[in-house]
Backbone as a ProteinNet text record, in pm:
[ID]
protein_1_A
[PRIMARY]
XXXXXXXXXXXXXXXXXXXXXXXXXXXXXXXXXXXXXXXXXXXXXXXXXXXXXXXXXXXXXXXXXXXXXXXXXXXXXXXXXXXXXXXXXXXXXXXXXXXXXXXXXXXXXXXXXXXXXXXXXXXXXXXXXXXXXXXXXXXXXXXXXXXXXXXXXXXXXXXXXXXXXXXXXXXXXXXXXXXXXXXXXXXXXXXXXXXXXXXXXXXXXXXXXXXXXXXXXXXXXXXXXXXXXXXXXXXXXXXXXXXXXXXXXXXXXXXXXXXXXXXXXXXXXXXXXXXXXXXXXXXXXXXXXXXXX
[TERTIARY]
85.3	0	88.5	56.5	136.2	126.2	235.8	237	121.7	44.4	-66.3	-200.3	-200.6	-327.6	-403.2	-329.7	-396.5	-453.6	-391.6	-441.9	-574.9	-587.3	-713.8	-823.7	-788.1	-886.7	-938.1	-850.4	-890.1	-978.1	-981.2	-1068.4	-1212.1	-1230.8	-1361.4	-1474.1	-1456.4	-1567.5	-1611.8	-1519.4	-1553.7	-1624.9	-1591.9	-1662.1	-1808.2	-1830.1	-1966.7	-2046	-1984.6	-2055.3	-2081.1	-1997.6	-2014	-2141	-2191.9	-2312.2	-2434.9	-2432.6	-2547.6	-2515.1	-2394.3	-2353.2	-2361.9	-2425.3	-2437.6	-2407.2	-2363.2	-2341.2	-2243.3	-2290	-2203.4	-2156.1	-2240.1	-2201.5	-2087.5	-2094.7	-1986.7	-1857.8	-1871.9	-1753.7	-1691.4	-1778.3	-1727.8	-1661.9	-1715.6	-1657.2	-1515.4	-1495.3	-1362	-1264.9	-1310.4	-1226.1	-1185.1	-1281.4	-1254.5	-1158.6	-1181.3	-1096.5	-952.5	-933.6	-798.5	-727.7	-803.9	-743.5	-723.2	-792.9	-790.6	-652.5	-613.4	-484.3	-486.2	-378.3	-363.4	-430.7	-503.4	-569.5	-479.3	-425.6	-331.9	-368.9	-478	-524.1	-668.7	-701.8	-832.6	-898.7	-839.1	-891.1	-1034.3	-1063.6	-1199.3	-1301.2	-1259.9	-1351.6	-1380.9	-1282.3	-1302.2	-1402.7	-1411.7	-1499.8	-1645.2	-1671.7	-1808.7	-1896	-2016.9	-2104.4	-2131.9	-2159.6	-2189.3	-2067.6	-1951.3	-1829	-1804.7	-1825.9	-1803.2	-1900.3	-2018.8	-2115.4	-2060.8	-1967.5	-1910.6	-1829.2	-1777.7	-1696	-1777.9	-1910.5	-1996.1	-2067.9	-2041.1	-2104.9	-2012.9	-2057.4	-1971.8	-1931	-2017.2	-1989.7	-1890.4	-1896.4	-1815.2	-1710.1	-1694.3	-1600	-1455.7	-1424.2	-1285.8	-1253.2	-1356.7	-1332.7	-1302.7	-1366.5	-1335.9	-1190.5	-1147.1	-1007.7	-912.2	-957	-874.1	-852.7	-958	-945.4	-852.2	-861.3	-769.3	-624.1	-605.8	-472.2	-412.4	-491.3	-442.7	-430.1	-503.8	-499.6	-370.5	-330.7	-213.3	-127.9	-143.7	-57.8	28.8	100.1	199.7	181.1	263	257.1	294.1	382	418.2	296.9	214	91.7	-4.3	-9.5	-96.3	-50.7	78.5	130.8	97.2	108	82.2	-65.6	-157	-301.3	-370.4	-299.2	-349.4	-477.7	-487.3	-604.7	-731.5	-718.9	-836.6	-876.6	-808.7	-832.7	-868.4	-937.7	-966.3	-835.1	-828.2	-706.6	-686.1	-561.9	-529	-511.3	-563.8	-534	-397.5	-353.9	-220	-207.6	-310	-306.1	-299.9	-376.6	-374.5	-238.7	-180.8	-51.4	55.5	58.8	158.3	136.4	10.3	-19.2	19.9	-10.5	21.9	174.3	247.1	393.3	445.6	382.7	423.5	392.4	276.3	243.7	338.7	381.2	478.9	612.6	647.7	769.6	761.2	644.6	624.5	645.6	587.4	603.5	750.3	822.2	964.5	1043.5	1006.6	1076.6	1051.5	937.1	909.3	996.7	1046.5	1127.8	1277.7	1319.2	1462.7	1486.6	1588.2	1619.7	1694.5	1768.1	1842.5	1779.9	1736	1672.1	1755.4	1828.9	1909.7	1821.4	1866.3	1791.9	1770.1	1870.7	1862.6	1741.9	1719.8	1605.4	1473.9	1471	1348.8	1310.7	1408.1	1379.9	1312.8	1358.1	1301.9	1163.1	1149.2	1023.3	911.6	946.3	844.9	829.4	908.4	899.6	915.9	1023.4	1051.7	1155.5	1132.9	1224.3	1358.6	1361	1485.2	1501.9	1626.2	1655.5	1587.5	1584.4	1521.9	1374.9	1302.6	1161.7	1144.9	1237.4	1232.3	1250.5	1348	1372.7	1254	1190.4	1071.1	959.8	943.2	842	871.6	998.2	1037.6	1019.2	1058.3	1043.9	897.4	810	666.2	615.8	665.8	624.4	668.9	788.6	837.4	753.1	720.1	637.5	498.8	444.2	312.8	318.3	440.3	461.3	420.7	439.5	414	544.8	655.5	787.4	882.3	978.6	1079.7	1216.7	1303	1435.6	1520.9	1635	1731.6	1778.2	1780.3	1830.4	1983	2047	2192.8	2228.8	2246.2	2272.9	2411	2505.4	2639.9	2640.2	2569	2562	2447.1	2357.7	2245.5	2147.2	2098.6	2008	1924.1	1814.4	1729.4	1754.6	1789.7	1810.4	1682.8	1610.3	1479.3	1493.8	1418.7	1415.4	1284.5	1174.4	1044.4	941.9	840.5	732.5	597.5	493.8	358.9	327.1	225.5	183.5	72.5	81.8	-22.7	-124.4	-237.1	-340.1	-287.4	-334	-288.1	-377.9	-315.6	-389.9	-449.3	-575.1	-635.8	-548.7	-534.7	-452.4	-307.8	-270.9	-132.2	-112.4	-222.4	-210.1	-128.4	-159.7	-84.8	63.4	91.7	231.7	299.3	223.6	277.7	304.5	208.4	227	348.2	364	479.4	609.4	607.7	726.8	759.2	653.5	673.6	727.5	675.4	724.4	871.4	904.9	1044.8	1134	1081.6	1157.7	1176.8	1068.7	1079.1	1179.6	1176.7	1270.9	1414.6	1432	1566	1615.1	1524.5	1561.4	1599	1518.9	1548.8	1684.6	1713.1	1842.7	1957.6	1935.9	2039.6	2062.7	1953.5	1965.9	2036.9	2004.2	2071.3	2220.8	2252.3	2393.8	2464.8	2397.3	2456	2478.3	2379.5	2394.9	2514.7	2528.8	2641.5	2774.5	2777.3	2899.7	2931.7	2828.3	2848.8	2903	2848.1	2897.1	3043.6	3078.1	3216.9	3308.6	3262.6	3343.3	3361.3	3254.5	3263.5	3364.6	3359.1	3453.6	3596.3	3614.2	3747.8	3798	3706.6	3746.9	3794.7	3720.7	3760.5	3894.9	3911.4	4037.6	4152.6	4128.1	4232.4	4269.5	4170.1	4196.3	4281.3	4247.6	4324.4	4468.4	4485.1	4619.7	4699	4634.2	4702.5	4744.2	4655	4689.3	4807.2	4806.3	4916.3	5046.4	5036.4	5155.2	5209.6	5118.1	5161.2	5232.1	5180.4	5243.7	5384.1	5395.7	5527.6	5622.8	5570.6	5654.1	5707	5619	5660.6	5762.3	5739.9	5834	5970.8	5971	6097.9	6166.5	6086.8	6142.6	6206.5	6140	6196.2	6325.9	6325.6	6445.5	6562.9	6536.8	6643.3	6695.1	6604.9	6645.1	6729.1	6686.7	6762.7	6902.3	6912.8	7044.3	7132.8	7073.2	7150.3	7202.2	7118.9	7162.4	7275.2	7264.6	7369.1	7500.5	7492.2	7613.4	7676.6	7594.2	7644.5	7711.7	7652.4	7710.2	7839.2	7847.6	7968.3	8086.3	8063.4	8171.1	8216.2	8147.7	8185.8	8301.9	8402.5	8513	8459	8523	8479.9	8523.9	8438.3	8467.9	8456.7	8566.8	8565.3	8487	8388	8299.3	8317.7	8418.4	8437.4	8358.7	8281.4	8202.5	8254.5	8268.5	8317.5	8246.1	8250.3	8184.9	8286.6	8420.1	8524	8511.2	8577.3	8574.6	8673.8	8674.6	8768.8	8912.1	8941.4	9078.1	9118.2	9025.2	9054.9	9078.6	9002.1	9019	9157.5	9201.9	9335.5	9443.3	9427.3	9525.9	9531.2	9410.2	9403.8	9473.6	9453.7	9518.8	9670.1	9717.9	9863	9918.8	9847.1	9893.1	9898.3	9797.8	9797.1	9913.5	9944.8	10057.3	10188.9	10208	10330.4	10347.2	10233	10240.3	10277.9	10228	10260.6	10408.3	10459.2	10601.5	10689.1	10646.1	10722.8	10729.2	10617.5	10617.6	10708.6	10709	10794.9	10942.2	10983.4	11122	11162.9	11067.8	11099.6	11119.3	11036.8	11053.4	11188.4	11230.7	11358.6	11474.2	11469.4	11578.2	11588.2	11472	11473	11533.4	11506.2	11557.5	11709.1	11758.4	11903.4	11976.8	11920.4	11983.8	11994.8	11894.8	11895.5	12001.3	12019.3	12121.7	12261.1	12284	12414.9	12448.4	12358.9	12383	12416.9	12350.8	12377.5	12518.8	12566.3	12701.5	12807.9	12793.2	12887.7	12897.4	12798.9	12799.7	12877.9	12880.2	12949	13099.6	13147.6	13289.3	13370.4	13319.4	13396.7	13389.9	13509.2	13508.8	13464	13426.5	13382	13498.8	13474.5	13582.3	13641.4	13571.6	13620.6	13713.4	13709	13790.1	13926.1	13963.2	14093.6	14205.7	14312.9	14429.3	14429.5	14324.1	14317.8	14401.9	14483.2	14568	14703.5	14728.2	14860.6	14940.6	15066.4	15160	15250.1
-120.1	0	124.7	221.7	342.4	424.8	500.9	585.6	684.9	692.7	788.3	727.8	619.9	559.9	503	436.8	379.5	486.6	606.6	715.2	768.3	773.2	816.1	715	587.8	483.8	493.8	532.1	541	663.1	756.5	873.1	843.1	737.9	706.6	699.2	632.6	626.8	764.6	855.8	991	1070	1040.2	1106	1062	933.8	883	942.3	950.5	1004.9	1154.1	1224	1369.1	1406.2	1314.6	1344	1365.7	1306	1322.7	1398.7	1452.7	1522.8	1672.5	1741.5	1886.4	1945.6	2069.8	2140	2069.9	2041.5	1978.5	1841.3	1769.8	1636.6	1648.6	1749.7	1771.4	1811.5	1894.1	1933.8	1811.6	1725.4	1602.3	1511.6	1508.6	1427.2	1475.4	1606.9	1662.5	1621.4	1625.9	1583.4	1436.5	1354.3	1211.2	1185.7	1253.8	1231.9	1275.2	1388.6	1438.3	1358.7	1280.5	1196.3	1052.9	1012.5	873.1	832.6	711	659.1	632.9	673.9	644.6	741	839.6	938.4	1061.4	1088.9	1201.2	1296	1270.9	1362.4	1400.8	1529.1	1578.8	1667.9	1677.4	1766.9	1735.9	1607.7	1570.3	1598.1	1579.7	1606.5	1756.4	1838.4	1983.5	2028.3	1952.9	1991.6	1949.8	1871.6	1826.9	1945	1958.1	2073.3	2091.6	1984.6	1996.4	2044.8	2010.1	2055	2202.4	2242.1	2381.2	2476.1	2424.5	2508.2	2554	2477.1	2512.8	2641.7	2674.4	2795.9	2920.1	2917.8	3032.4	3019.8	2913.9	2890.7	2942.7	3047.3	3111.2	3014.1	2923.4	2830.4	2721.4	2679.3	2564.4	2600	2725.6	2763.1	2724.7	2724.7	2691.8	2546.1	2459.8	2320.5	2309.8	2396.2	2402.9	2449.5	2548.4	2595.5	2485.1	2403.5	2291.6	2191.5	2164.9	2072.3	2130.5	2260.2	2324.6	2311	2325.8	2313.7	2176.4	2070.8	1935.8	1907.3	1979.1	1954.1	2004.8	2128.2	2182.3	2278	2281.3	2367.8	2283.8	2350.1	2281.3	2310.7	2245.1	2265.3	2408.3	2469.3	2609.4	2699.9	2671.7	2750.2	2732.8	2611.1	2587.3	2671.5	2675.7	2752.7	2901.3	2950.5	3092.5	3127.5	3031.2	3059.1	2968.3	2933.8	2839.3	2886.7	3014.9	3067.4	3060.7	3057.1	3054.8	2913.4	2814.3	2675.6	2591.3	2480.3	2389.2	2328.9	2296.3	2232.3	2094.1	2057.4	1928.3	1821.2	1702.5	1589.7	1530.8	1430.2	1375.2	1317	1244.7	1184.8	1293.4	1400.9	1510.2	1581.3	1598.8	1666.5	1587.7	1456.3	1371.5	1372.4	1361.3	1358.3	1490	1603	1732.7	1750.2	1699.3	1706.6	1617.3	1503.4	1415.3	1478.5	1543	1613.6	1730.8	1796.6	1904.6	1850.1	1731.1	1665.3	1639.5	1598.5	1576.4	1706.2	1816.2	1945.3	1987.1	1967.2	2001.1	1913.7	1786.2	1692.9	1725	1789.1	1827.8	1944.4	2021.4	2138.9	2110.7	2007.1	1980	1830.5	1781	1638.3	1606	1702.8	1683.4	1769.5	1705.3	1775.6	1755.4	1857.7	1845.3	1828.7	1747.6	1728.5	1861.6	1946.7	2074.2	2155.2	2157.9	2232.3	2163.4	2030.3	1956.5	1970.1	1969.4	1986.2	2120.3	2222.4	2356.2	2369.3	2328.1	2347.8	2260.4	2137.6	2044.4	2049	2133.4	2150.7	2016.5	1944.8	1815.9	1834.8	1779.5	1803.5	1732.3	1612	1534.8	1473	1438.2	1371.4	1234.8	1166.7	1033.7	1040.7	1138.4	1153.4	1194.1	1275.8	1315.6	1193.5	1110.2	990.9	894.5	884	799.8	851.7	984.4	1044.7	1014.3	1025.9	1000.2	853.2	764.5	620.5	583.2	641.1	615.5	665.9	781.6	837.2	747.1	691.9	599	471.6	423.5	303.6	326.4	448.2	481.7	510.5	512.4	530.6	668.7	768.8	905.7	974.4	913.5	963.1	843.6	852.4	747.4	813.9	753.3	812.6	732	791	722.7	817.6	766.3	843.9	835.2	949.8	955.7	1012.1	921.9	965.3	1027.1	983	1039.6	1187.2	1219.9	1358.4	1433.9	1360.9	1426.2	1484.6	1399.9	1449.9	1336.9	1377.1	1282.7	1301.4	1192.7	1196	1145.7	1235.8	1204.6	1140.9	1035.3	970.3	1001	1005.7	1027.2	1065.5	1139.3	1174.1	1161.4	1146.8	1151.9	1296.8	1315.2	1450	1498.3	1622.7	1680.8	1754.8	1788.6	1863.3	2001	2049.8	2179.1	2289.9	2387.2	2498.9	2586.6	2633.2	2722.2	2845.9	2881.8	2996.3	2959.9	2836.6	2793.8	2722.2	2697	2626.7	2707.9	2839.7	2925.5	2927.2	2931.9	2929.9	2798.3	2689.5	2559.4	2551.7	2603.1	2602	2685.9	2801.4	2886	2814.9	2744.7	2669.5	2559.7	2494.3	2389.8	2447.8	2564.4	2629.3	2668.5	2722.9	2758.9	2635.3	2528.2	2403.1	2352.5	2361.4	2315.6	2400.2	2532.6	2620.9	2590.8	2572	2540.5	2408	2310	2178.6	2188.9	2266.6	2283.8	2351.1	2451.2	2520.3	2425.6	2342.8	2246.9	2146	2098	2002.4	2065.3	2191.4	2260.8	2274.4	2307.8	2319.6	2185.6	2079.4	1946	1906.8	1938.4	1908.7	1983.8	2109.7	2189.8	2130.2	2090.6	2030.9	1899.4	1820.1	1693.3	1716.2	1819.8	1852.4	1895.2	1975.8	2018.9	1900.2	1809.5	1691.6	1604.3	1592.3	1513.5	1575	1708.1	1776.9	1759.4	1772.5	1754.9	1613.3	1516.6	1377.4	1353.4	1409.7	1394.9	1461.9	1583.1	1655.3	1578.5	1526.3	1450	1324.6	1261.3	1142.5	1176.9	1289.3	1332.2	1364.1	1435.8	1470.4	1344.3	1247.5	1124.1	1047.2	1039.5	969.6	1036.7	1170.6	1243.1	1219.5	1220.5	1195.1	1054.3	956.1	817.8	804.6	872.3	866.3	925	1044.3	1107.1	1024.4	963.4	879.3	758.5	692.3	575.4	614	730.1	775	803.1	871.1	899.3	771.2	676.2	548.8	474.4	472.6	406.5	474.6	608.4	682.9	649.9	642.3	607.4	467.1	371.8	233.3	225.5	297.6	296.6	353.7	461.9	521.4	427.2	356.5	260	147.6	101.9	-1.6	49.5	172.6	230	241.3	287.9	299.6	163.3	62	-73.1	-128.5	-105.9	-153.4	-81.2	46.7	124.8	75.7	19.4	-29.6	-170	-240.3	-374.7	-368	-465	-466.7	-496.7	-434.6	-454.1	-590.3	-663.4	-795.9	-789.3	-832.3	-828.4	-947.2	-924	-1029.6	-1052.2	-989.3	-1005.3	-904	-829.4	-725.5	-590.2	-502.3	-369.3	-266.1	-151.7	-43.3	58.4	10.3	102.3	127.5	232.7	269	183.3	198.2	122.7	157.2	284.5	326.1	267	264	204.7	56.3	-9.5	-152.9	-182	-103.7	-122.5	-104	0.8	27.6	-86.9	-142.6	-256.2	-377.5	-401.9	-515.6	-498.9	-374.3	-348.7	-376.9	-331.5	-355.4	-503	-577.1	-721.1	-788	-740.3	-794.7	-765.3	-646	-612.6	-701.5	-724.5	-811	-953.7	-999.8	-1135.2	-1147	-1044.5	-1047.2	-1039.6	-960.2	-948.7	-1082	-1154.7	-1284.8	-1383.4	-1377	-1466.1	-1438.3	-1308.6	-1272.6	-1321.3	-1308.6	-1354.3	-1504.6	-1576.4	-1721.2	-1758.6	-1685.6	-1713.7	-1687.1	-1575.7	-1546.7	-1652.3	-1696.9	-1801.2	-1929.7	-1961.8	-2083.9	-2075.7	-1957.7	-1938.6	-1949.8	-1896.3	-1902.2	-2045.5	-2123.1	-2263.2	-2340.2	-2310.8	-2378.6	-2346	-2222.9	-2183.2	-2258.9	-2274.7	-2348.2	-2493.1	-2551.8	-2692	-2707.2	-2614.2	-2620.8	-2615.7	-2535.7	-2523.7	-2654.6	-2727.1	-2852	-2959.3	-2956.9	-3059.3	-3032.6	-2911.3	-2877.8	-2885.5	-2847.9	-2841.7	-2976.1	-3043.2	-3174.1	-3161.1	-3270.5	-3270.6	-3258.8	-3196	-3168.9	-3297.8	-3403.3	-3532.6	-3606.8	-3572.9	-3646.3	-3585.7	-3474	-3410.8	-3501.5	-3515	-3591.5	-3736.5	-3787.2	-3928.3	-3951	-4067.5	-4106.2	-4041.4	-3957	-3897.7	-3974.8	-3984.2	-4049.1	-3946.2
0	0	0	-85.1	-94.8	33.2	59.7	178.9	174.9	281.5	291.2	254.1	174.6	131.8	250.8	341.6	458.7	549.2	549.7	633.4	579.4	447.2	385.8	418.5	413.1	441.5	585.8	677.2	817.3	845.2	750	766.6	722.8	644.9	587.6	691.1	802.7	900.4	947.1	964.4	1010.1	900.1	775	664.6	661.8	685.1	686.6	803.6	919.6	1036.9	1023.2	947.9	935	859.1	778.7	701.5	791.2	910.3	999.4	1126.9	1135.3	1258.5	1238.4	1334	1329	1466.1	1465.9	1591.4	1682.4	1804.8	1904.8	1860	1786.5	1737.4	1637.6	1552.3	1455.8	1526.2	1631	1708.1	1776	1830.9	1894.5	1791.6	1671.1	1563.5	1531.2	1531.8	1505.5	1615.3	1737.7	1848.6	1833.5	1796.6	1781.6	1664.8	1553.5	1435.2	1460.5	1527.1	1552.6	1662.8	1739.2	1843	1796.3	1689.2	1645.5	1594.4	1629.9	1585.5	1434.8	1368.3	1225.6	1131.9	1182.6	1095.9	1089.4	969.1	954.8	840.6	770.9	665.2	696.4	673.7	716.6	611.8	494.1	391.5	351.4	329.1	288.2	398.8	522.3	633.5	642.8	615	615.7	510.4	401.8	291.8	315	415.7	441	486.1	430.4	460.6	610.3	680.6	823.7	903.4	857.6	925.3	893.6	769.4	730	801.2	837.6	910.5	1045.2	1100.7	1230.8	1224.4	1104.4	1091.1	1126.1	1099.6	1130.1	1262.1	1336.4	1465.2	1575	1644	1744.2	1853.4	1887.6	1997.4	1958	1829.7	1787.7	1680.9	1648.8	1542.1	1576.8	1705.9	1741.9	1710.2	1704.2	1666.2	1516.4	1441	1298.2	1279.7	1358	1353.9	1397.8	1493.1	1537.7	1423.2	1348	1235	1127.6	1105.4	1011.7	1059.9	1190.5	1248.2	1217	1234.4	1208.1	1058.4	978.7	834.3	772.2	802.9	732.2	814.7	946	1027.1	1120.4	1212.1	1293.9	1443.1	1522.2	1666.9	1704.2	1628.9	1653.3	1636.9	1534.3	1514.2	1632.8	1684.5	1800.4	1919.7	1947.4	2060.1	2042.9	1917.9	1892	1908.6	1880.9	1886	1988.5	2089.3	2188.9	2256.3	2281.6	2353.4	2269.3	2137.3	2050	2010.1	2063.7	2025	2147	2125.8	2237.6	2289.1	2416.1	2468.4	2404.6	2387.7	2326.3	2432.7	2404.2	2491.8	2450.6	2521.2	2496.6	2355.6	2309.1	2175.3	2068.1	2085.9	1989.3	1988.4	2105.9	2114.2	2040.1	2064.1	1997.1	1845.7	1805	1660.3	1594.3	1657.4	1598.2	1586.1	1684.4	1676.2	1562.8	1544.8	1435	1299	1288.7	1164.2	1141.3	1247.8	1235.8	1186.3	1231.1	1183.8	1033.4	986.3	842.6	764.9	816.1	747.8	741.7	850.7	853.1	756.6	749.6	661.1	513.9	485.9	347.5	302.1	399.3	366.6	367.8	442	453	470.7	405.8	415.4	544.5	597.4	721.3	830.2	937.8	1048.4	1174.5	1217.7	1340.1	1463.8	1557.7	1682.2	1754.5	1748.6	1819.8	1773.5	1642.9	1589.2	1624.9	1614.9	1645.2	1792.7	1880.2	2023	2050.5	1977.4	1998.1	1936	1810.5	1738.7	1795.7	1832.6	1881.3	2033.1	2098	2243	2315.3	2276.9	2338.1	2448.5	2566.6	2679.8	2667.9	2607.2	2599.8	2460.9	2431.2	2303	2298.7	2410.8	2416.1	2377.1	2430.1	2395.9	2248.7	2199.3	2057.9	1968.5	2000.3	1918.6	1925.4	2041.7	2052.5	1961.7	1957.1	1870	1723.9	1685.7	1546.6	1511.2	1601.8	1576.5	1559.3	1642.2	1627.3	1492.2	1448.4	1318.8	1204.4	1216.9	1114.1	1114.5	1234.2	1245.5	1185.1	1202	1147.2	996.3	940.4	797.4	747.1	832.2	785.6	745.9	785.7	746.3	741.3	651.1	641.2	648.2	726.6	740.9	836.3	872.5	958.3	1067.7	1189.5	1302.5	1305	1299.6	1308.6	1446.1	1542.8	1679.9	1694.2	1610.9	1618.4	1579.7	1471.2	1424.6	1489.9	1557.2	1622.1	1523	1429.5	1327	1268.6	1202.7	1130.6	982	914.3	769.8	702.9	638	581.6	443.1	423.1	291.5	216.9	290	225.2	331.8	291.9	385.2	315.2	395.9	340.6	302.7	220.6	184.6	276.9	319.1	402.4	314.8	375.4	302.3	264	148.9	98.9	152.4	215.1	272.9	163.1	179.2	77.9	54.3	-71.9	-108.2	-133.7	-98.9	-119.5	-252.6	-324.3	-451.2	-551.1	-556.6	-649.3	-613.8	-485.7	-442	-480.6	-465.3	-502.3	-651.9	-731.9	-877	-917	-850.3	-880.3	-844.2	-732	-691.7	-792.1	-840.4	-940.6	-1071.2	-1109.9	-1231.4	-1216.5	-1099.2	-1074	-1077.1	-1018.6	-1019.2	-1161.1	-1242.9	-1381.7	-1459.7	-1436.7	-1505.9	-1463.7	-1333	-1284	-1340.1	-1343.4	-1397.4	-1544.3	-1620.2	-1762.4	-1781.9	-1697.3	-1706.9	-1673.7	-1571.4	-1533.5	-1645.9	-1705	-1815.2	-1935.1	-1963	-2073.4	-2045.5	-1921.2	-1883	-1895.2	-1852	-1862.8	-2008.1	-2093.7	-2236.6	-2294.5	-2254.2	-2303	-2255.9	-2127.9	-2074.4	-2144.6	-2171.1	-2240.5	-2380.9	-2449.1	-2582.8	-2577.8	-2477.3	-2463	-2435.5	-2348.3	-2318	-2441.4	-2520.4	-2642.6	-2739.7	-2754.2	-2842.1	-2792.3	-2661.4	-2603.9	-2624.5	-2612.9	-2631.4	-2774.6	-2872.1	-3012.4	-3037.4	-2982.2	-2998.7	-2935.1	-2815.3	-2746.5	-2825.3	-2885.3	-2965.4	-3087	-3152.5	-3269.6	-3231.5	-3120.2	-3073.5	-3040.9	-2976.7	-2941.6	-3066.2	-3164.8	-3287.6	-3358.5	-3362.2	-3423.8	-3347.1	-3215.6	-3134.4	-3158.6	-3164.3	-3187.8	-3322.2	-3424.4	-3555.9	-3551	-3489.2	-3480.7	-3395.1	-3290.7	-3205	-3282.4	-3356.8	-3434.7	-3542.2	-3607.2	-3710.3	-3648.9	-3532.8	-3464	-3421.7	-3371.6	-3328.5	-3445	-3560.9	-3679.3	-3723.2	-3715.8	-3755	-3664	-3533.5	-3438.5	-3465.1	-3489.1	-3516.1	-3642.4	-3747.2	-3873.6	-3853.5	-3776.3	-3751.3	-3671.9	-3574.9	-3498.7	-3588.3	-3682.5	-3776.5	-3864.7	-3912.5	-3996.5	-3920.2	-3792.7	-3712.6	-3688	-3666.3	-3643.1	-3767.3	-3882.5	-4009	-4041	-4004.5	-4033.2	-3952.3	-3834	-3748.5	-3784.8	-3874.3	-3915.5	-4014.1	-4011.8	-4111.5	-4250.1	-4348.2	-4486.2	-4536.9	-4595.5	-4650.1	-4801.2	-4868.5	-5014.6	-5066.9	-5142.9	-5193.8	-5342.4	-5400.3	-5545.1	-5622.3	-5552.2	-5617.6	-5574.3	-5663.1	-5632.1	-5714.8	-5659.7	-5732.3	-5781.4	-5790.7	-5836	-5985.2	-6031.3	-6174.4	-6251.5	-6383.4	-6468.6	-6434.4	-6414.4	-6379.3	-6246	-6153.8	-6024.4	-6036.1	-6122.3	-6141.9	-6199.8	-6298.5	-6359.9	-6254.6	-6172.9	-6068.4	-5968.7	-5938.4	-5847.1	-5905.7	-6035.2	-6100.6	-6100.8	-6124.5	-6121.8	-5983.9	-5881	-5746	-5715.2	-5757.8	-5736.3	-5809.5	-5931.3	-6008.7	-5938.7	-5884.2	-5813.6	-5691.3	-5621.2	-5504.3	-5543.7	-5658.1	-5705	-5736.8	-5807.2	-5843.1	-5718.7	-5623	-5500.4	-5428	-5425.7	-5362.1	-5435.1	-5569.8	-5646.9	-5619.2	-5612.8	-5584.7	-5446.2	-5350.3	-5216	-5213.6	-5288.9	-5295.4	-5358.4	-5467.7	-5535.2	-5440.7	-5364.2	-5273.1	-5164.1	-5118.3	-5017.5	-5071.2	-5196.9	-5258.7	-5276.4	-5321.9	-5340.5	-5208.5	-5105.7	-4974.7	-4926.4	-4952.6	-4913.3	-4988.5	-5115.1	-5196.5	-5145.2	-5108.6	-5057	-4929.9	-4842.4	-4719	-4747.3	-4843.5	-4877.9	-4933.4	-5012.9	-5073.7	-4965.8	-4867.3	-4757.8	-4680.9	-4665.3	-4591.4	-4665.9	-4796.4	-4877.1	-4881.8	-4901	-4922.3	-4794.8	-4679.6	-4554.6	-4484.5	-4457.8	-4391.8	-4248.6	-4199.6	-4060.5	-3969.1	-3855.2	-3759.4	-3705.8	-3697.8	-3644.1	-3737.2	-3867.4	-3963.9	-3985.2	-3921.8	-3941.5	-3882.8	-3963.1	-3919.4	-3954.5	-4001.5	-4039.5	-4162.1	-4165.1	-4279.3	-4274.6	-4164.3	-4152.2	-4047.3	-4079.5	-3990	-3932.1
[MASK]
+++++++++++++++++++++++++++++++++++++++++++++++++++++++++++++++++++++++++++++++++++++++++++++++++++++++++++++++++++++++++++++++++++++++++++++++++++++++++++++++++++++++++++++++++++++++++++++++++++++++++++++++++++++++++++++++++++++++++++++++++++++++++++++++++++++++++++++++++++++++++++++++++++++

């Protein structure tokens, strides 16, 4: 069941009884309705003809004001106009404070204990928390007690009856809210467009950077390869890129080297022959004196 629906259902018996209640009976009906457990909305009862007649009845008009108080006013309003209203019993006092809590929760999501103690005229934090817990149990407000921070964190509240003359104010508030929301959405769209443009620009810059980085990297690698090849010893492969004149000069040099090697070989051979001749002509030292007497 949706929040507040059960409260409307609990008002039904009083709506039926109001059709036949006049004067003092209607005043007594208001007392009963504002004291009854679980009844937190009174707009439909205020609209009943027999109840509205009390507004012009000098004897019972204050009961009509009492019903208005429970419909859309707060405990602070009761204190300010206490002399013009019937005295509240304990059940009415607790209910009016709970309805005041709903009104406060509709205006602010965070309700400090300090403010609630003052507005609801609660003597201790313990009694305040008991009032709030009962309100949560009755499903007229939803939230969490933060004892460390000393506050009530509101999640949701039931809706109270709308006071006559406040509809225009409510519509204006809704229009302002719609305008503000539209402005916020427009700003968000603009920011999203800017972020999208920045993302595209950043992507383009990154791609350009990656290209330049890869080109630089290839250039460095190529230079390293060239430096490495330059430090290697040259190996003759039979292929040359020298000119014809250079080739002739190379052939002459090779021919000179060949002739030089041949001369060296001839000198080595002649030297060897000379050594052999000396060994044959000179007698051995051991044979001297043999055959002499």
